[in-house]
XYZ file of C-alpha atoms in Angstrom:
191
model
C -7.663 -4.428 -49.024
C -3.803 -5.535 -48.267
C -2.813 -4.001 -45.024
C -0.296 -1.541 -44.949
C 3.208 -2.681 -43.232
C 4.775 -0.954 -40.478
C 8.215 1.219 -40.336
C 9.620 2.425 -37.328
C 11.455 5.100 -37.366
C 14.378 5.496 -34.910
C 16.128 9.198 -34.433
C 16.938 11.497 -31.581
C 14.863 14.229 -33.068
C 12.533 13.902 -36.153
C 11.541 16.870 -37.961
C 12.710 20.424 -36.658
C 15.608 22.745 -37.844
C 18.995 21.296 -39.417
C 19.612 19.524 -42.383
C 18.753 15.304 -40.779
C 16.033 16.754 -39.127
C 14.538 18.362 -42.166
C 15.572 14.923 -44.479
C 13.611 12.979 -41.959
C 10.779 15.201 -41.814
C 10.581 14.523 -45.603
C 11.190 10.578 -45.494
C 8.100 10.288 -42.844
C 6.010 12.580 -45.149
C 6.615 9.973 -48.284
C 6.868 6.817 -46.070
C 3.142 7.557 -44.958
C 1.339 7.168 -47.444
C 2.430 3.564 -48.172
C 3.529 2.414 -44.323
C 1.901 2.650 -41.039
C 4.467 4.841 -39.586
C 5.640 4.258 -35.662
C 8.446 7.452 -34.819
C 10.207 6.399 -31.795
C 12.591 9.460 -31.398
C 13.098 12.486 -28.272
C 10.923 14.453 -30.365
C 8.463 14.586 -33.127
C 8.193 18.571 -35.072
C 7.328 16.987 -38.943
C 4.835 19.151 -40.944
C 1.973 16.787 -40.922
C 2.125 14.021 -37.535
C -1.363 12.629 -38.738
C -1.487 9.221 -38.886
C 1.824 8.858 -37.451
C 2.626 6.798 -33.999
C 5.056 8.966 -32.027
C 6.882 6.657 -29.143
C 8.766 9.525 -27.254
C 11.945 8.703 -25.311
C 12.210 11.135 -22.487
C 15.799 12.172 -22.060
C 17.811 15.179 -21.190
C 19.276 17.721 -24.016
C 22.430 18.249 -22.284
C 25.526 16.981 -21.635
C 25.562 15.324 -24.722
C 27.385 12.163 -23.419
C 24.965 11.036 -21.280
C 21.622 12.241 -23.415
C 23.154 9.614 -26.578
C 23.791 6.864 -23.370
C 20.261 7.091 -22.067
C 18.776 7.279 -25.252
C 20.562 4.201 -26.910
C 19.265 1.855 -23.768
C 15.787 3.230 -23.603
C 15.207 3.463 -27.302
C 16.285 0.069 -27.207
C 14.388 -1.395 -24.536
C 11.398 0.588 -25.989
C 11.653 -0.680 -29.363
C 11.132 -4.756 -27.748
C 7.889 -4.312 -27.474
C 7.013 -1.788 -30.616
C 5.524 -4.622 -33.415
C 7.014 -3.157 -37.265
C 7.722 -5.033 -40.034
C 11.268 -2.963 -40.607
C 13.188 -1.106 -38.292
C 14.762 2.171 -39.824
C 17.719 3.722 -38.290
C 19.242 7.426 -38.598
C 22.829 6.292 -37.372
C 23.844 3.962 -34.944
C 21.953 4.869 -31.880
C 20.197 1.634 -30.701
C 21.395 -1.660 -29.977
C 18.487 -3.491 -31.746
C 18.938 -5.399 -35.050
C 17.833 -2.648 -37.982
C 17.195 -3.514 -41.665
C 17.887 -0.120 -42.864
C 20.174 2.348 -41.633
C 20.451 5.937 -43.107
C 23.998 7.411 -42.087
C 24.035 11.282 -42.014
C 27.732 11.177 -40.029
C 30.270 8.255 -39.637
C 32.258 9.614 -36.935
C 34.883 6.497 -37.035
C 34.849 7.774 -41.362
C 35.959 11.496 -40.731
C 38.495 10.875 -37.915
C 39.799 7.999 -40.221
C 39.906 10.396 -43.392
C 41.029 13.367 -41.070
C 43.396 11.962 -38.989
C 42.452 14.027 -35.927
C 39.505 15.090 -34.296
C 37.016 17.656 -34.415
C 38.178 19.458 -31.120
C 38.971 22.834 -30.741
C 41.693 24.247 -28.293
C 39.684 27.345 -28.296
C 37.215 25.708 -26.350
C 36.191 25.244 -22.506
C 38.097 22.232 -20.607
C 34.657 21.006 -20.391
C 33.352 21.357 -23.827
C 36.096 19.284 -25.228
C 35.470 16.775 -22.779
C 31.999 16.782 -23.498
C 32.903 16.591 -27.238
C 35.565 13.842 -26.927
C 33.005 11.812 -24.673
C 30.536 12.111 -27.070
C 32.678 11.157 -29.921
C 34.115 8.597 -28.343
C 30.656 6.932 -27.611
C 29.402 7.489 -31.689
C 32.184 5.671 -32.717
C 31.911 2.566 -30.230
C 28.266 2.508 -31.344
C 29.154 2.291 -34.846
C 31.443 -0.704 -34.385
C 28.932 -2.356 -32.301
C 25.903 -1.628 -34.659
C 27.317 -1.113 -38.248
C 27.796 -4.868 -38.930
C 25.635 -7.147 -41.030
C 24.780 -9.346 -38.215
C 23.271 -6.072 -36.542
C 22.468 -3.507 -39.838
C 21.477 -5.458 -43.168
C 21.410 -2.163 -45.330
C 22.714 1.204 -45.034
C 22.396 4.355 -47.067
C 24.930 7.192 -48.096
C 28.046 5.392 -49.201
C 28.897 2.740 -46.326
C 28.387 -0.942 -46.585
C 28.286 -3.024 -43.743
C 30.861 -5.498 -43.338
C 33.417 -7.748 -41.598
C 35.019 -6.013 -38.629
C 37.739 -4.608 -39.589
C 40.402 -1.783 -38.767
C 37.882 0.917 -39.122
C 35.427 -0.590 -36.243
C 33.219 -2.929 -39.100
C 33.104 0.129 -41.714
C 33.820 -0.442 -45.101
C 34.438 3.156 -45.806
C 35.469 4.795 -49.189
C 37.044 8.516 -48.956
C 32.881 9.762 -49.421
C 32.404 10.257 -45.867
C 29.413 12.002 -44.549
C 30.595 15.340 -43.054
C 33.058 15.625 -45.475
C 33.959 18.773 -47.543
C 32.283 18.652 -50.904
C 35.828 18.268 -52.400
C 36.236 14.727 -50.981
C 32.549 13.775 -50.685
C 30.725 14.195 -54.056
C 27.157 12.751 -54.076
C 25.067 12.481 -57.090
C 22.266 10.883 -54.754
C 22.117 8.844 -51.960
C 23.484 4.773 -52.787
C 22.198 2.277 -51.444
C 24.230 -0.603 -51.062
């Protein structure tokens, strides 16, 4: 009998409430039956963790800014030693070389298609720092990790490429985050 190869799974949370969470939840159910299946996420809440290898990074909810920090160098330094024969993504949130990354958000996409930022004046001093932080650290991930010396394929309308004046983006107007106006999805690409 051929032996099954192995996926790991990288995410901050896999499985749970909210619309990634529930898309992964699904994508570990299918992967399953064909992979061994290593999660290496914060936490693991899918409907069925049988036969799945859960590698939990232990790192604080909030603030925000520093939970995406520790989680990108432990994940990281984790996934050295976790033996797969692909290395799945959900956004850029390690440093290690992927060959598939599934891109729910491109931060460096909306505030390049919005020309602002998702801040609210309305808001605590602190929250939008906490927001701008975090944003601010998304988007230097994604022109660290979104290039085809680091990501070979990605999913949901970006292609890896050249860095260019979008941080190594090749972005089209179909965003993710977008308003259904400007982002119109038959199904996922793959490019």
């Amino acid at each position: 009998m051929k032996k099954k190869p192995t996926i790991a799974i990288v995410a901050h949370d896999a499985g749970g409430l909210g619309g990634m969470e529930l898309v992964l939840n699904e994508t570990i159910m299918r992967l399953k039956e064909d992979y061994n299946v290593t999660v290496v996420a914060s936490s693991l809440n899918v409907t069925d963790p049988k036969d799945i290898r859960f590698i939990k990074i232990p790192v604080i909810k909030r603030p925000v800014p520093i939970r995406l920090i520790l989680f990108s160098i432990l994940a990281s330094i984790r996934l050295l030693f976790v033996k797969r024969d692909i290395l799945h993504t959900t956004g850029a949130i390690v440093f290690n070389r992927a060959d598939f990354s599934t891109v729910h958000f491109c931060h460096a996409g909306y505030l390049k298609a919005t020309g602002g930022s998702r801040l609210n004046d309305k808001i605590s001093l602190f929250r939008q720092w906490n927001s701008g932080i975090a944003s601010f650290i998304a988007r230097t991930m994604e022109r660290i990790v979104y290039r085809p010396s680091r990501t070979r394929k990605s999913a949901r309308g970006f292609k890896p490429c050249a860095r260019g004046d979008n941080g190594g983006l090749s972005l089209s107007s179909r965003t993710g985050g977008l308003s259904a106006e400007r982002c119109k999805y038959s199904k996922i690409q793959v490019l």
